[in-house]
């Protein structure tokens, strides 16, 4: 069937012609992988998981013999498994029921491979949900599930839901006594925050991805009167390649930063020039030995089950 689609318009306040990077899972995964290579993203999470998470997890479970965990947007599971290992050390006699919610079949496959390589995970049972957070919510309600969760984490994924506040509220409703939700997103005070605040209307108005920081989540929780603890994690990202015209890796990193598919080729020249200028502005980056180092600081929010 023929369908008519109007030509993209780039003038004034008309809708952005940019497509979201997440609609192309292959390119998204490639960009994410490069981002992990160029940044201290996972290293700063690992530090937090080893130094702070054990105390956070100490009080969950309320003495039960099984802990229910839900990971939302787990990716390839590297970070999830680090958290499970800390959880196991804190609660060594307890079985763990781990629900994984991840829509990318490639990532889910990578996660399964990782699990198969770790026989020490014999304390954990995995349930694989190849679906988005909202599909999971729909199924959960449809099946009238009464299972409660002790630990739910959403790490770098709330950008990809339509309504981050509603998603948090749903998962809050699943928390058992003493249960906790861990959220990690870029910090409002990071280069990402500055980039997104400046270009929100051009970069962030797609249905499937949006520019949300822990600053936004804190405002939402404050408005709902929800108590939480928060932490800032220092992290950096080397974005030097973004400034070499035509550099393939630079273009991938730019896609990741703007969350736009083929940003270099599809953005208007004005938008592209503005974004590149802002990316190396002191509000976003520092220059060090000829490298441009972007502020990739993360924010962590821990929500307790509210009694
Ligand atoms: N938590 C991992 C991966 C973060 S990347 C880490 O920090 O390393 C974001 C992940 O969210 C990707 O694996 C992507 O496939 C997944 N995702 C995208 N849209 C989603 C949605 N609507 N619901 C749940 N997960 C989603």
Coordinates of C-alpha atoms and ligand atoms in Angstrom, one line a residue:
X1 CA 0.0 0.0 0.0
X2 CA 1.3 3.4 -0.8
X3 CA 1.5 5.9 2.0
X4 CA 2.0 9.6 1.8
X5 CA 4.5 11.1 4.1
X6 CA 5.1 14.8 4.0
X7 CA 8.7 16.1 3.4
X8 CA 10.6 16.9 6.6
X9 CA 10.4 20.5 7.6
X10 CA 13.4 22.1 9.3
X11 CA 12.1 25.6 9.8
X12 CA 11.1 27.4 13.0
X13 CA 9.3 25.4 15.6
X14 CA 8.0 22.7 13.2
X15 CA 8.5 19.1 14.3
X16 CA 12.1 17.8 14.1
X17 CA 13.0 15.6 11.1
X18 CA 15.5 13.8 13.2
X19 CA 14.8 10.1 13.9
X20 CA 15.6 8.5 17.2
X21 CA 18.7 6.4 17.4
X22 CA 16.9 3.6 19.2
X23 CA 14.8 2.7 16.1
X24 CA 17.9 1.2 14.6
X25 CA 19.0 -1.4 17.2
X26 CA 22.2 -2.4 15.4
X27 CA 23.4 1.2 15.2
X28 CA 22.3 1.9 18.7
X29 CA 24.2 -1.1 20.1
X30 CA 27.3 -0.1 18.1
X31 CA 27.1 3.4 19.4
X32 CA 26.5 2.3 23.0
X33 CA 29.5 -0.1 22.8
X34 CA 31.8 2.7 21.5
X35 CA 30.5 5.0 24.2
X36 CA 31.4 2.4 26.8
X37 CA 34.9 2.2 25.3
X38 CA 35.3 6.0 25.3
X39 CA 33.9 6.6 28.8
X40 CA 34.4 5.7 32.4
X41 CA 30.6 4.9 32.5
X42 CA 30.8 1.3 33.7
X43 CA 33.9 1.9 35.8
X44 CA 32.1 4.5 37.9
X45 CA 29.1 2.3 38.2
X46 CA 31.3 -0.6 39.4
X47 CA 32.9 1.7 42.1
X48 CA 29.4 2.6 43.3
X49 CA 28.3 -1.0 43.3
X50 CA 31.3 -2.1 45.3
X51 CA 31.4 0.8 47.7
X52 CA 27.9 1.9 48.3
X53 CA 25.4 -0.7 47.0
X54 CA 26.2 -3.3 49.7
X55 CA 24.9 -1.0 52.5
X56 CA 21.9 -0.1 50.4
X57 CA 21.0 -3.8 49.9
X58 CA 21.7 -4.8 53.5
X59 CA 18.1 -4.0 54.7
X60 CA 16.1 -5.5 51.8
X61 CA 14.2 -8.8 52.0
X62 CA 13.0 -8.5 55.6
X63 CA 14.5 -11.9 56.4
X64 CA 12.9 -13.8 53.5
X65 CA 14.5 -16.9 52.0
X66 CA 14.1 -15.6 48.5
X67 CA 14.7 -12.2 47.1
X68 CA 12.9 -11.0 44.0
X69 CA 14.9 -8.8 41.7
X70 CA 13.7 -7.0 38.5
X71 CA 16.2 -5.5 36.1
X72 CA 14.7 -3.1 33.6
X73 CA 16.7 -2.3 30.4
X74 CA 19.5 -4.6 31.5
X75 CA 21.5 -4.5 28.3
X76 CA 24.1 -7.3 28.2
X77 CA 23.8 -7.7 31.9
X78 CA 27.4 -6.8 32.9
X79 CA 26.3 -4.3 35.5
X80 CA 23.3 -6.5 36.6
X81 CA 25.6 -9.4 37.4
X82 CA 27.9 -7.2 39.5
X83 CA 24.9 -6.1 41.5
X84 CA 23.8 -9.7 41.9
X85 CA 27.2 -10.7 43.2
X86 CA 27.1 -7.9 45.8
X87 CA 23.5 -8.9 46.7
X88 CA 24.6 -12.5 47.2
X89 CA 27.5 -11.5 49.4
X90 CA 25.1 -9.5 51.6
X91 CA 22.5 -12.3 51.7
X92 CA 24.5 -15.5 51.1
X93 CA 21.8 -18.0 52.2
X94 CA 19.1 -16.5 50.0
X95 CA 17.9 -17.6 46.6
X96 CA 17.4 -14.9 44.0
X97 CA 14.6 -14.7 41.5
X98 CA 15.8 -12.4 38.8
X99 CA 13.4 -11.0 36.1
X100 CA 15.2 -9.4 33.2
X101 CA 13.2 -6.9 31.1
X102 CA 15.1 -6.1 27.9
X103 CA 13.5 -5.5 24.4
X104 CA 16.7 -6.0 22.4
X105 CA 17.1 -9.7 21.4
X106 CA 20.8 -9.1 20.8
X107 CA 21.4 -7.8 24.2
X108 CA 19.3 -10.5 25.8
X109 CA 21.3 -13.1 24.0
X110 CA 24.6 -11.5 25.2
X111 CA 23.2 -11.5 28.8
X112 CA 22.3 -15.2 28.6
X113 CA 25.8 -16.0 27.3
X114 CA 27.3 -14.1 30.2
X115 CA 25.2 -16.0 32.7
X116 CA 26.1 -19.4 31.1
X117 CA 29.8 -18.5 31.7
X118 CA 29.2 -18.0 35.5
X119 CA 28.4 -21.3 37.3
X120 CA 28.8 -19.4 40.6
X121 CA 25.3 -17.9 39.8
X122 CA 23.7 -21.1 41.1
X123 CA 21.9 -19.0 43.7
X124 CA 19.9 -17.2 41.0
X125 CA 17.1 -18.1 38.7
X126 CA 16.6 -16.0 35.6
X127 CA 13.4 -15.2 33.8
X128 CA 13.9 -13.5 30.4
X129 CA 11.3 -11.0 29.3
X130 CA 12.1 -9.8 25.8
X131 CA 9.9 -6.7 26.0
X132 CA 9.8 -3.1 26.9
X133 CA 9.0 -1.7 30.4
X134 CA 5.5 -0.8 29.3
X135 CA 4.9 -4.2 27.8
X136 CA 6.1 -5.8 31.0
X137 CA 3.7 -3.6 32.9
X138 CA 0.8 -4.5 30.6
X139 CA 1.5 -8.3 31.0
X140 CA 1.9 -8.0 34.8
X141 CA -1.5 -6.3 35.1
X142 CA -3.1 -8.7 32.6
X143 CA -1.8 -11.8 34.5
X144 CA -2.9 -10.1 37.8
X145 CA 0.5 -10.9 39.2
X146 CA 0.8 -10.6 43.0
X147 CA 4.5 -11.2 43.3
X148 CA 6.4 -8.4 45.0
X149 CA 9.9 -7.3 44.4
X150 CA 12.7 -6.6 46.8
X151 CA 15.1 -4.8 44.5
X152 CA 14.3 -3.2 41.1
X153 CA 16.8 -1.4 39.1
X154 CA 16.6 0.8 36.0
X155 CA 20.0 1.8 34.8
X156 CA 20.3 4.2 31.9
X157 CA 16.9 3.2 30.6
X158 CA 14.3 5.8 31.6
X159 CA 15.1 7.8 28.4
X160 CA 13.3 5.1 26.4
X161 CA 9.9 5.1 28.1
X162 CA 7.1 7.5 27.2
X163 CA 6.4 8.6 30.7
X164 CA 9.3 8.1 33.1
X165 CA 7.2 9.2 36.1
X166 CA 4.4 6.7 35.4
X167 CA 7.0 4.0 34.9
X168 CA 8.6 4.7 38.3
X169 CA 5.2 4.7 40.0
X170 CA 4.3 1.3 38.5
X171 CA 7.5 -0.3 39.7
X172 CA 7.1 1.4 43.1
X173 CA 3.7 -0.4 43.4
X174 CA 5.6 -3.8 43.0
X175 CA 7.9 -3.2 46.0
X176 CA 7.7 -5.5 48.9
X177 CA 8.3 -4.4 52.5
X178 CA 11.8 -2.8 52.7
X179 CA 12.1 -3.1 48.9
X180 CA 14.2 -0.5 47.0
X181 CA 14.4 0.9 43.5
X182 CA 17.7 2.0 42.1
X183 CA 17.7 4.5 39.2
X184 CA 20.8 5.6 37.3
X185 CA 20.6 8.3 34.6
X186 CA 22.9 11.1 33.6
X187 CA 23.2 13.8 36.2
X188 CA 21.4 17.1 35.6
X189 CA 24.8 18.8 36.2
X190 CA 26.5 16.7 33.4
X191 CA 27.4 17.8 29.9
X192 CA 24.3 15.8 28.8
X193 CA 22.1 18.0 31.0
X194 CA 23.5 21.2 29.5
X195 CA 23.2 19.8 25.9
X196 CA 19.7 18.6 26.4
X197 CA 18.5 21.8 28.2
X198 CA 19.9 23.9 25.3
X199 CA 18.5 21.8 22.5
X200 CA 15.5 20.1 24.1
X201 CA 13.0 21.1 21.4
X202 CA 15.3 20.0 18.5
X203 CA 16.7 16.8 20.0
X204 CA 14.3 15.6 22.5
X205 CA 10.8 15.6 21.1
X206 CA 10.5 12.1 19.8
X207 CA 8.0 9.6 21.1
X208 CA 10.5 6.9 22.0
X209 CA 13.4 8.7 23.5
X210 CA 13.7 11.7 25.6
X211 CA 16.3 13.8 27.5
X212 CA 15.6 13.1 31.1
X213 CA 18.2 13.5 33.9
X214 CA 18.2 12.6 37.6
X215 CA 17.4 16.3 38.1
X216 CA 14.1 15.8 36.4
X217 CA 13.4 12.6 38.3
X218 CA 14.1 14.3 41.6
X219 CA 11.7 17.1 40.8
X220 CA 9.0 14.5 39.9
X221 CA 9.6 12.6 43.2
X222 CA 9.6 15.8 45.2
X223 CA 6.3 16.8 43.7
X224 CA 4.9 13.4 44.7
X225 CA 6.3 13.7 48.2
X226 CA 8.4 10.5 47.6
X227 CA 11.5 10.1 49.8
X228 CA 14.7 9.1 48.2
X229 CA 18.5 9.2 48.6
X230 CA 20.7 10.4 45.8
X231 CA 24.4 10.2 44.8
X232 CA 26.5 11.8 42.1
X233 CA 29.1 9.6 40.3
X234 CA 32.0 11.3 38.5
X235 CA 32.5 10.1 34.9
X236 CA 34.1 11.3 31.7
X237 CA 33.8 10.6 28.0
X238 CA 36.4 11.3 25.4
X239 CA 34.5 12.9 22.5
X240 CA 37.5 14.2 20.5
X241 CA 36.6 12.2 17.4
X242 CA 33.3 14.1 17.1
X243 CA 35.2 17.1 15.8
X244 CA 36.8 15.3 12.9
X245 CA 34.4 15.8 9.9
X246 CA 33.5 12.5 8.4
X247 CA 35.1 10.4 11.1
X248 CA 32.9 7.2 11.4
X249 CA 33.4 6.8 15.2
X250 CA 32.9 10.5 15.8
X251 CA 29.6 10.3 13.9
X252 CA 28.6 7.3 16.0
X253 CA 29.4 9.1 19.2
X254 CA 27.5 12.2 18.0
X255 CA 24.5 9.9 17.3
X256 CA 24.7 8.6 20.9
X257 CA 25.1 12.1 22.4
X258 CA 22.1 13.5 20.5
X259 CA 20.1 10.2 20.5
X260 CA 19.5 11.0 16.8
X261 CA 20.0 8.5 14.0
X262 CA 22.7 9.7 11.6
X263 CA 22.8 13.1 13.2
X264 CA 25.7 14.4 11.1
X265 CA 23.8 13.7 7.9
X266 CA 20.3 14.5 8.9
X267 CA 20.5 17.5 11.2
X268 CA 20.4 21.0 9.7
X269 CA 23.8 22.7 9.3
X270 CA 22.8 25.3 12.0
X271 CA 21.8 22.6 14.5
X272 CA 24.9 20.6 13.8
X273 CA 27.2 23.6 14.2
X274 CA 25.4 24.7 17.4
X275 CA 25.7 21.2 19.0
X276 CA 29.4 20.8 18.1
X277 CA 30.1 24.2 19.5
X278 CA 28.3 23.5 22.7
X279 CA 29.9 20.1 23.1
X280 CA 33.3 21.6 23.5
X281 CA 32.1 24.6 25.6
X282 CA 33.4 24.6 29.2
X283 CA 29.8 24.0 30.3
X284 CA 30.1 20.5 28.8
X285 CA 33.7 19.6 28.4
X286 CA 37.3 20.3 29.4
X287 CA 40.3 20.1 27.0
X288 CA 43.1 18.0 28.2
X289 CA 46.3 17.2 26.2
X290 CA 44.5 17.8 22.9
X291 CA 41.6 15.6 23.9
X292 CA 38.0 16.9 24.5
X293 CA 36.7 15.3 27.6
X294 CA 32.9 15.5 28.1
X295 CA 31.3 15.6 31.5
X296 CA 29.5 12.3 31.7
X297 CA 28.6 12.5 35.4
X298 CA 25.8 10.2 36.5
X299 CA 23.1 10.5 39.1
X300 CA 21.9 7.7 41.3
X301 CA 18.5 7.7 43.0
X302 CA 17.4 5.1 45.6
X303 CA 13.7 5.0 46.4
X304 CA 12.6 3.0 49.5
X305 CA 9.2 1.3 49.7
X306 CA 7.2 4.0 51.3
X307 CA 5.5 2.9 54.5
Ligands
LIG1 N1 21.5 -1.0 31.9 C1 22.6 -1.3 30.9 C2 22.1 -0.9 29.5 C3 21.8 0.5 29.3 S1 21.4 0.9 27.6 C4 23.8 -0.5 31.3 O1 23.8 0.5 32.0 O2 24.9 -0.9 30.8 C5 19.7 1.0 27.6 C6 19.0 -0.4 27.5 O3 17.6 -0.1 27.6 C7 19.3 -1.0 26.2 O4 19.7 -2.4 26.4 C8 17.9 -1.0 25.5 O5 17.7 -2.1 24.6 C9 17.0 -1.0 26.6 N2 15.6 -0.4 26.3 C10 15.3 0.5 25.3 N3 14.0 0.8 25.4 C11 13.5 0.2 26.5 C12 12.2 0.1 27.0 N4 11.2 0.8 26.5 N5 12.0 -0.7 28.1 C13 13.1 -1.3 28.7 N6 14.3 -1.3 28.2 C14 14.5 -0.6 27.1

